[in-house]
Coordinates of C-alpha atoms and ligand atoms in Angstrom, one line a residue:
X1 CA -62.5 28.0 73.3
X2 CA -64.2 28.0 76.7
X3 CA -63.9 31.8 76.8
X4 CA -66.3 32.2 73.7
X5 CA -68.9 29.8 74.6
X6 CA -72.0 32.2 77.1
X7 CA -71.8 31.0 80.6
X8 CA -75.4 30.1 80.3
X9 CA -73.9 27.0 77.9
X10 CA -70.5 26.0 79.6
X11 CA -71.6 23.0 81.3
X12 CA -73.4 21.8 78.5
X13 CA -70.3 21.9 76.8
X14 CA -68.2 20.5 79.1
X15 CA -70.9 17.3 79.4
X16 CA -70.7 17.0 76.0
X17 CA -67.4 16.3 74.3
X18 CA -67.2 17.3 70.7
X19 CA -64.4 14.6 69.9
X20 CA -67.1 11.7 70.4
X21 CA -69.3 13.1 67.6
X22 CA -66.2 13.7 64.8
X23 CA -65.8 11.0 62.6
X24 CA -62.1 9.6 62.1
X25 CA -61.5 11.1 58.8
X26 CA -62.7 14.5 58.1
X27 CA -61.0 17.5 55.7
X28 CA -59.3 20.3 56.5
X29 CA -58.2 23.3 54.0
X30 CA -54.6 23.2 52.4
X31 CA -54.0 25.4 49.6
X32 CA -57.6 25.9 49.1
X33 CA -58.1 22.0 48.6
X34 CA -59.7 20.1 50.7
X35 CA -57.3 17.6 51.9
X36 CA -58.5 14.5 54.3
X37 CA -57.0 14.5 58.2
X38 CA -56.9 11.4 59.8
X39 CA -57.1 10.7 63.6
X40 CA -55.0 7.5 62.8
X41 CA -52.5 9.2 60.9
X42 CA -51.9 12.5 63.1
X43 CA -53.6 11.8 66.4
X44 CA -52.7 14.9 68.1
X45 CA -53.8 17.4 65.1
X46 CA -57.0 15.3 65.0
X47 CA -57.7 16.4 68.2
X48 CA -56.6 19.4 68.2
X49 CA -59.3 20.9 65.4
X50 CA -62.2 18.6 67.3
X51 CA -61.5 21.0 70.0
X52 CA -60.8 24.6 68.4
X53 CA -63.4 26.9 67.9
X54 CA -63.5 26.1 64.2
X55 CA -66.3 24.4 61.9
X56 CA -64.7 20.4 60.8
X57 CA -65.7 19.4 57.3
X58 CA -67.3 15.8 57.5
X59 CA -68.3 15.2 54.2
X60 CA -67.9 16.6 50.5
X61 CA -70.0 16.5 47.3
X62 CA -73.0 15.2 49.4
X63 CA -70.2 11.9 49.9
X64 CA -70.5 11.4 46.1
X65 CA -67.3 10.9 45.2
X66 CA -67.3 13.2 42.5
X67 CA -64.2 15.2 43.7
X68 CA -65.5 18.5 43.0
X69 CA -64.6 19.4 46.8
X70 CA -67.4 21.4 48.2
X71 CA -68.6 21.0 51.9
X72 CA -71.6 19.6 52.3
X73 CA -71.6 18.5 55.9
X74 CA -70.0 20.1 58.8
X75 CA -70.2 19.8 62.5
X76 CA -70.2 23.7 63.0
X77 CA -68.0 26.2 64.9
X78 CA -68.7 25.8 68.6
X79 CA -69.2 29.5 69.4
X80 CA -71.4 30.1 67.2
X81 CA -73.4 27.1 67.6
X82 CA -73.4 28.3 71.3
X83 CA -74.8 32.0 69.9
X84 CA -77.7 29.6 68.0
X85 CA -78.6 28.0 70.9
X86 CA -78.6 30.9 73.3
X87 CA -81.4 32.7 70.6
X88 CA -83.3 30.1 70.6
X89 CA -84.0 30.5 74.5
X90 CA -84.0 26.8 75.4
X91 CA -85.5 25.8 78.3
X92 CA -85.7 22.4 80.2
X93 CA -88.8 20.8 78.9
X94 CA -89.0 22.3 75.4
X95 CA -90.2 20.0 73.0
X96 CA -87.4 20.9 70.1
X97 CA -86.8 19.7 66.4
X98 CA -83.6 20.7 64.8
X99 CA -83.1 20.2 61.1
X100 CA -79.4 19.4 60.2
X101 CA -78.0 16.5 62.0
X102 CA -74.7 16.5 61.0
X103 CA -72.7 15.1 63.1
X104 CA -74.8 15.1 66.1
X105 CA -73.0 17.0 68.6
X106 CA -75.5 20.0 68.2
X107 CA -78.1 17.8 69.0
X108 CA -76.5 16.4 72.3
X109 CA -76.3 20.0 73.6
X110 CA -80.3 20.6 72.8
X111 CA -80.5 17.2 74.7
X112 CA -78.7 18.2 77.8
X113 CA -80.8 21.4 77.9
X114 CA -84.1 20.5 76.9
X115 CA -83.9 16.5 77.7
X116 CA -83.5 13.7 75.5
X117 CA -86.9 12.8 75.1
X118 CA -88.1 16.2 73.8
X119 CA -84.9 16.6 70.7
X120 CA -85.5 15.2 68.0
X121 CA -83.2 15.7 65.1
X122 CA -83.6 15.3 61.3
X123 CA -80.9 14.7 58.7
X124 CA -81.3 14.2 54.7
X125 CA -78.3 12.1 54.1
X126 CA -78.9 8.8 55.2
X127 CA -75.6 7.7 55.8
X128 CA -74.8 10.9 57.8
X129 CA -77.8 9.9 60.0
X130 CA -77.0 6.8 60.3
X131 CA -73.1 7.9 61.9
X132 CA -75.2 10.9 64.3
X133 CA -77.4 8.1 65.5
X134 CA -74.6 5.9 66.3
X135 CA -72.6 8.5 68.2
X136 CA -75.0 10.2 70.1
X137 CA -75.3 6.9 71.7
X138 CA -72.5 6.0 72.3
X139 CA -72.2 9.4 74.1
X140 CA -74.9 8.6 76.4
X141 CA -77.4 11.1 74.3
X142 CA -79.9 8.6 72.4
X143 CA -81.5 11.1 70.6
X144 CA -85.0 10.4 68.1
X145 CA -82.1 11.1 64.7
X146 CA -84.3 11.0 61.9
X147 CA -83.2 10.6 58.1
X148 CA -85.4 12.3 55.9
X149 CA -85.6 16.1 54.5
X150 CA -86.0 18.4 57.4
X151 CA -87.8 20.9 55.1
X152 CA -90.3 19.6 55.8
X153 CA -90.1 19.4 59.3
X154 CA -91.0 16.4 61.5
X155 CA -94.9 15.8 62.0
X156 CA -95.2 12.8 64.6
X157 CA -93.6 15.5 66.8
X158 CA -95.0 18.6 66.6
X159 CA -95.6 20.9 68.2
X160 CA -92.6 22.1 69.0
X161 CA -91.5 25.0 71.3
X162 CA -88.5 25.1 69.2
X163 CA -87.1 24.7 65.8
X164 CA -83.8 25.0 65.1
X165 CA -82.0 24.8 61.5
X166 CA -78.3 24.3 61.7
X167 CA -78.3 24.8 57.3
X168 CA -79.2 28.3 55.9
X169 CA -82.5 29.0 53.8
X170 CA -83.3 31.2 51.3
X171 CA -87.7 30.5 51.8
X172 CA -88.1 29.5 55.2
X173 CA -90.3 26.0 54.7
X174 CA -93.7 26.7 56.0
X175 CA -93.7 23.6 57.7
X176 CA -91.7 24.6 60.0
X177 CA -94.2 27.6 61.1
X178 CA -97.2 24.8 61.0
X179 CA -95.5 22.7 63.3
X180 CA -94.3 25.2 65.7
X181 CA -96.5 25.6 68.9
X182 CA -98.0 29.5 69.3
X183 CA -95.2 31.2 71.1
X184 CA -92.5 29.5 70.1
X185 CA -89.7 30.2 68.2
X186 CA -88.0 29.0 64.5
X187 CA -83.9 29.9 64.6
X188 CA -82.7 29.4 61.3
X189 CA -79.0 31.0 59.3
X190 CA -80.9 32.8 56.6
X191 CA -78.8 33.8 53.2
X192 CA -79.1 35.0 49.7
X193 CA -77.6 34.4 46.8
X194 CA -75.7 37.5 47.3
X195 CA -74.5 37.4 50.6
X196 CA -74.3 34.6 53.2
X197 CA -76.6 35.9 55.5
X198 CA -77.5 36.0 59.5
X199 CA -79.2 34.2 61.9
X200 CA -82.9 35.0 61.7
X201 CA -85.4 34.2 64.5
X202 CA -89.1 34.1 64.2
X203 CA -91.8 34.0 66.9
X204 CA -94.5 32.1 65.9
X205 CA -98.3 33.9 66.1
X206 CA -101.1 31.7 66.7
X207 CA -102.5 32.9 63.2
X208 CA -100.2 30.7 61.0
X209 CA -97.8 33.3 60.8
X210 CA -94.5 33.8 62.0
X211 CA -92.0 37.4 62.2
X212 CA -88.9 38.2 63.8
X213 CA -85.4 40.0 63.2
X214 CA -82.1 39.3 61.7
X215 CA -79.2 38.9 64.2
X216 CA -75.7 38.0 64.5
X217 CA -73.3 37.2 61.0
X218 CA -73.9 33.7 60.8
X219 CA -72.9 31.9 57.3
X220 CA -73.8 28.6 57.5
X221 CA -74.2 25.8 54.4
X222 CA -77.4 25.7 52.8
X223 CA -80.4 23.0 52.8
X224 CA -79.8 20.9 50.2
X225 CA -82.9 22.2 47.3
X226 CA -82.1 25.4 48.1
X227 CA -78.5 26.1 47.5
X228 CA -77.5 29.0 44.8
X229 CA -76.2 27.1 41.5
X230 CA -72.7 26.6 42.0
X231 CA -70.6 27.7 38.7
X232 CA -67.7 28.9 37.5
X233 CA -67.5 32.2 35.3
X234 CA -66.6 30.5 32.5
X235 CA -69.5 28.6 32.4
X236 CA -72.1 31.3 32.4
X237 CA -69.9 33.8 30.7
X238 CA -69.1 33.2 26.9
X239 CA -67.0 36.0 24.6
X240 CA -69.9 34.7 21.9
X241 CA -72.7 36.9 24.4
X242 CA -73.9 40.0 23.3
X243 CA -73.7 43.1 25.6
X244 CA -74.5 46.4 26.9
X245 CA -71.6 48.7 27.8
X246 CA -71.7 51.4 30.4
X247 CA -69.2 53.2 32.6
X248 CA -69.8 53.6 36.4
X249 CA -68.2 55.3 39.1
X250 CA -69.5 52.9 41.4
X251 CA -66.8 51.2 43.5
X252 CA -67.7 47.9 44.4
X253 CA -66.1 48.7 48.3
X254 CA -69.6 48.8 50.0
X255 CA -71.9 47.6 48.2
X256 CA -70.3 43.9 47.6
X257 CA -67.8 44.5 50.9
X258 CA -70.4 46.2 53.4
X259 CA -72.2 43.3 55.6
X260 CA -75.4 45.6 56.0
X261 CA -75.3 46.4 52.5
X262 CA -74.7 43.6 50.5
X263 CA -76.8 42.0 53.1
X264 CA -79.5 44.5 52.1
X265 CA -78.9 44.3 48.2
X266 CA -79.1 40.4 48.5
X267 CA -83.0 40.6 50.2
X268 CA -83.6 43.4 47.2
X269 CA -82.2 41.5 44.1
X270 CA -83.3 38.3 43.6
X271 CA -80.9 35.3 42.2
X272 CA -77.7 37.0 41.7
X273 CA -74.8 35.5 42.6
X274 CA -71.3 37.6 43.2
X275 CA -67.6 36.3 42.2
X276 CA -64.5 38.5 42.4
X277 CA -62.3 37.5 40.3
X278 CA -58.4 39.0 40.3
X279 CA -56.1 39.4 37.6
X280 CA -53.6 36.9 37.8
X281 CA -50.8 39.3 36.6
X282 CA -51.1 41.4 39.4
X283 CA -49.5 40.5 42.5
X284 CA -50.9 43.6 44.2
X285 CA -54.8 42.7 43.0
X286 CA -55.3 46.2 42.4
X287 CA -57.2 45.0 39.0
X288 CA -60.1 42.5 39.3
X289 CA -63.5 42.0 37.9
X290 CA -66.7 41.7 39.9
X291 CA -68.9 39.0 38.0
X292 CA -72.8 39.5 38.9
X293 CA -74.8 36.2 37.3
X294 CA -78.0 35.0 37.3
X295 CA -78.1 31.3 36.4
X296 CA -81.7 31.5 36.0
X297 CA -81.8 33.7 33.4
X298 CA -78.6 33.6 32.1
X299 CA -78.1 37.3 32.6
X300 CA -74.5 38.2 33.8
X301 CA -73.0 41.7 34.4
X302 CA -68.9 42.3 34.8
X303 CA -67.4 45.0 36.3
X304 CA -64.2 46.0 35.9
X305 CA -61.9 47.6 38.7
X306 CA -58.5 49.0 37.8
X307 CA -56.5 52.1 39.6
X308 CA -56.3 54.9 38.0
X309 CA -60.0 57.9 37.4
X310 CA -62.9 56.2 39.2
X311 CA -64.8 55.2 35.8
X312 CA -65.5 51.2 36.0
X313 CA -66.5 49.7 32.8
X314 CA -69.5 47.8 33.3
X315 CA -70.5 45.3 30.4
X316 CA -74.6 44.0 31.2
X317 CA -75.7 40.5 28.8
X318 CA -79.6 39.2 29.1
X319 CA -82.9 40.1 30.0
X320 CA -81.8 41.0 33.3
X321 CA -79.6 44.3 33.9
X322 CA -78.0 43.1 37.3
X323 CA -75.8 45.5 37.6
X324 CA -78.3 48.2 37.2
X325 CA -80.2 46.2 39.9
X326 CA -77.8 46.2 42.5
X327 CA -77.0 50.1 41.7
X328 CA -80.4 50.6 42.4
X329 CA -80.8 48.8 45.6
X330 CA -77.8 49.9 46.9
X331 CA -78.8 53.7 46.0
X332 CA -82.3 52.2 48.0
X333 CA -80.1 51.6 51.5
X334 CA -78.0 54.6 51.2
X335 CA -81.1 56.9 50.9
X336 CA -82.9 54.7 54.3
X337 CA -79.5 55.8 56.3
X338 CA -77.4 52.9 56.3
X339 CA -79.2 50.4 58.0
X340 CA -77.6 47.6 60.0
X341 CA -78.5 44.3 58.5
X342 CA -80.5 43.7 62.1
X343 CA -83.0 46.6 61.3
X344 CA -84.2 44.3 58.9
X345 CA -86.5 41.4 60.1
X346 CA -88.7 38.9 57.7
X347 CA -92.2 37.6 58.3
X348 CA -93.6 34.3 57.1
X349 CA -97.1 33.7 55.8
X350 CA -98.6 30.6 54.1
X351 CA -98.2 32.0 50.9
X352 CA -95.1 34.4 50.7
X353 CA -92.4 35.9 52.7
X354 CA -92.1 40.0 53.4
X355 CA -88.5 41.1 54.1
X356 CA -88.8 44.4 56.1
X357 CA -87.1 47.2 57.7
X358 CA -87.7 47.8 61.2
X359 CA -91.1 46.9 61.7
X360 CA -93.7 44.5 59.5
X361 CA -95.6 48.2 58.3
X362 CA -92.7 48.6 56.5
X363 CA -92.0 46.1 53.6
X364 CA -89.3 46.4 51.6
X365 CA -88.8 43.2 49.1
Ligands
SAM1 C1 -73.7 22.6 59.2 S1 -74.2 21.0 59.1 C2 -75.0 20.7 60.7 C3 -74.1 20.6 61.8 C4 -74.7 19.8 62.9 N1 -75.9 20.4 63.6 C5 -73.7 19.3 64.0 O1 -73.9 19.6 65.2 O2 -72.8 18.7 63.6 C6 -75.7 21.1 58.1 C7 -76.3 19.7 57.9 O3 -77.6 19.9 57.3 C8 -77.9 18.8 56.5 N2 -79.0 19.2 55.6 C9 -79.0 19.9 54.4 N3 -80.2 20.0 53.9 C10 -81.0 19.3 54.8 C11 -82.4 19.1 54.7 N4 -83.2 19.5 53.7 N5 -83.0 18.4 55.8 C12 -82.2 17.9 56.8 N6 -80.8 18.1 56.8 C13 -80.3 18.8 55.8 C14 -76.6 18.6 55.8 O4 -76.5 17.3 55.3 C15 -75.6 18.8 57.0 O5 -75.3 17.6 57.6

């Protein structure tokens, strides 16, 4: 793992052992299911994952019990939480709020960097708090771990030199630009409905407005309050709908498989979640159906992908016509050349948000 960490962060790293910040039970992937690993069941394997460069489930359904077996707390992959803290240019002395706490061990490296008496770290599950608090001291990193919702950032701290979200927004919370000092910095995963986003810093003007670029590939979870409706196909798709049909010779290669332009499409067209969904009879998964919803609305779109002349049937129910949306903003990013995803760069004002390409001047959603 050592190997993908920057140099700048190896001896943070090594003063901070991830193992003392995983909890004894967490859930690993078998099958697709999330199944539980236990350190006193399988010792070895235990430590094995707290020390590869993967992310480590910590808790499901928000630790509801409710079974439905989506991640809600992770302590992240080490190399990229390494690439996070390298953007966010932390020096010793910074005064530094990260939103996220997890499972603390994020917060231990900000410590060793900045110092323990300028991190502070909010969490919005309680109990999740409670277990970071716990274990960053008994590591010897007594960290200000506050439970509360980090959207709205921290005010007995600010200002800060740095904030740091280790969960993806959609709307960057404006309290996070009110409490940052002029000249610092806000590093937050940023995502769409659409696509799972990239890391997005902002430096913070003095005017109450903040800007910066998109970087990196980094999918992260999102805040709780702002995750995209979860949902199966079946839900939001009923044989009773009415519906437009229309043939396409749009493959869904690029613009659903293209980073920079689904990436692109997902800043362009609000709401609209993606599904793939592959015939079950075909072991090759040459025939599938791309399902484009908007649980808001209701609108869906399918669009079906089978070899053979490239004519797609496309079937559009609801006020919205997503399809024809994302045709259209796709058309948009092949006529501006292709743009990488880090051409594009967002700015924050107290009333909105402005993605756009290359500079401010040029909005484009
Ligand atoms: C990827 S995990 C963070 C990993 C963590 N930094 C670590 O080192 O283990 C994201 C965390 O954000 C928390 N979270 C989600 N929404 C939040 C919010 N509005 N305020 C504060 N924490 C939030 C989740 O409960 C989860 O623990």
């Amino acid at each position: 793992m050592a190997r993908k960490i920057p140099p700048a962060w190896r001896a943070a790293f090594m003063a901070v052992p991830r193992h003392l910040f995983i909890p004894d039970t967490v859930w690993v992937r078998e099958e697709g299911r999330p199944v539980p690993l236990r350190r006193a069941d399988s010792p070895e394997r235990w430590l094995e994952a707290c020390y590869s460069d993967e992310p480590i489930a910590v808790q499901l359904d928000d630790g509801d019990g409710s079974g439905r077996g989506y991640v809600t707390s992770s302590a992240s992959m080490p190399s990229v939480v390494a690439l996070m803290l390298e953007a966010a240019e932390l020096r010793f002395g910074h005064r530094v709020l990260e939103i996220g706490t997890g499972t603390g061990f994020n917060a231990a490296l900000i410590a060793c960097r900045v110092g323990i008496d300028n991190t502070t770290t909010v969490e919005i599950d309680a109990d999740l708090a409670e277990q970071a608090r716990e274990a960053l001291k008994n590591a010897g990193w007594p960290v200000e771990t506050v439970a509360a919702d980090g959207t709205q950032g921290y005010p007995p701290g600010a200002p800060y030199d740095r904030i740091l979200s280790t969960a993806s927004v959609y709307k960057v919370p404006y309290p996070w630009i009110e409490q940052a000092a002029p000249g610092g910095k806000v590093v937050t995963p940023w995502g769409t409905a659409f696509h799972s986003g990239a890391l997005l810093r902002l430096y913070v003007n003095g005017d109450g407005t903040a800007s910066g670029h998109f970087e990196g590939d980094t999918g992260f979870m999102w805040v709780r309050g702002q995750r995209p409706p979860h949902g199966a196909v079946e839900d939001r798709v009923s044989p009773e709908h009415d519906y437009a049909e229309t043939v396409t010779d749009l493959h869904p290669y690029e613009p659903v498989g293209d980073f920079s332009a689904s990436f692109a499409i997902g800043a362009l067209v609000p709401g609209m979640t993606s599904t793939l969904v592959y015939d079950r009879d075909d072991p090759a998964s040459q025939r599938y159906t791309v399902y484009l919803m908007d649980p808001g609305s209701g609108s869906w779109a399918s669009w079906r992908i089978q070899p053979g002349p490239h004519e797609y049937v496309v079937k559009q129910h609801g006020p919205r016509s997503l399809f024809d949306e994302l045709a259209r903003a796709y058309q948009w990013w092949k006529e501006a050349g292709k743009p990488d995803h880090t051409r594009f760069g967002l700015t924050v004002t107290p009333d909105r948000q402005i993605v756009w390409l290359d500079d401010p001047a040029h909005p484009v959603a």
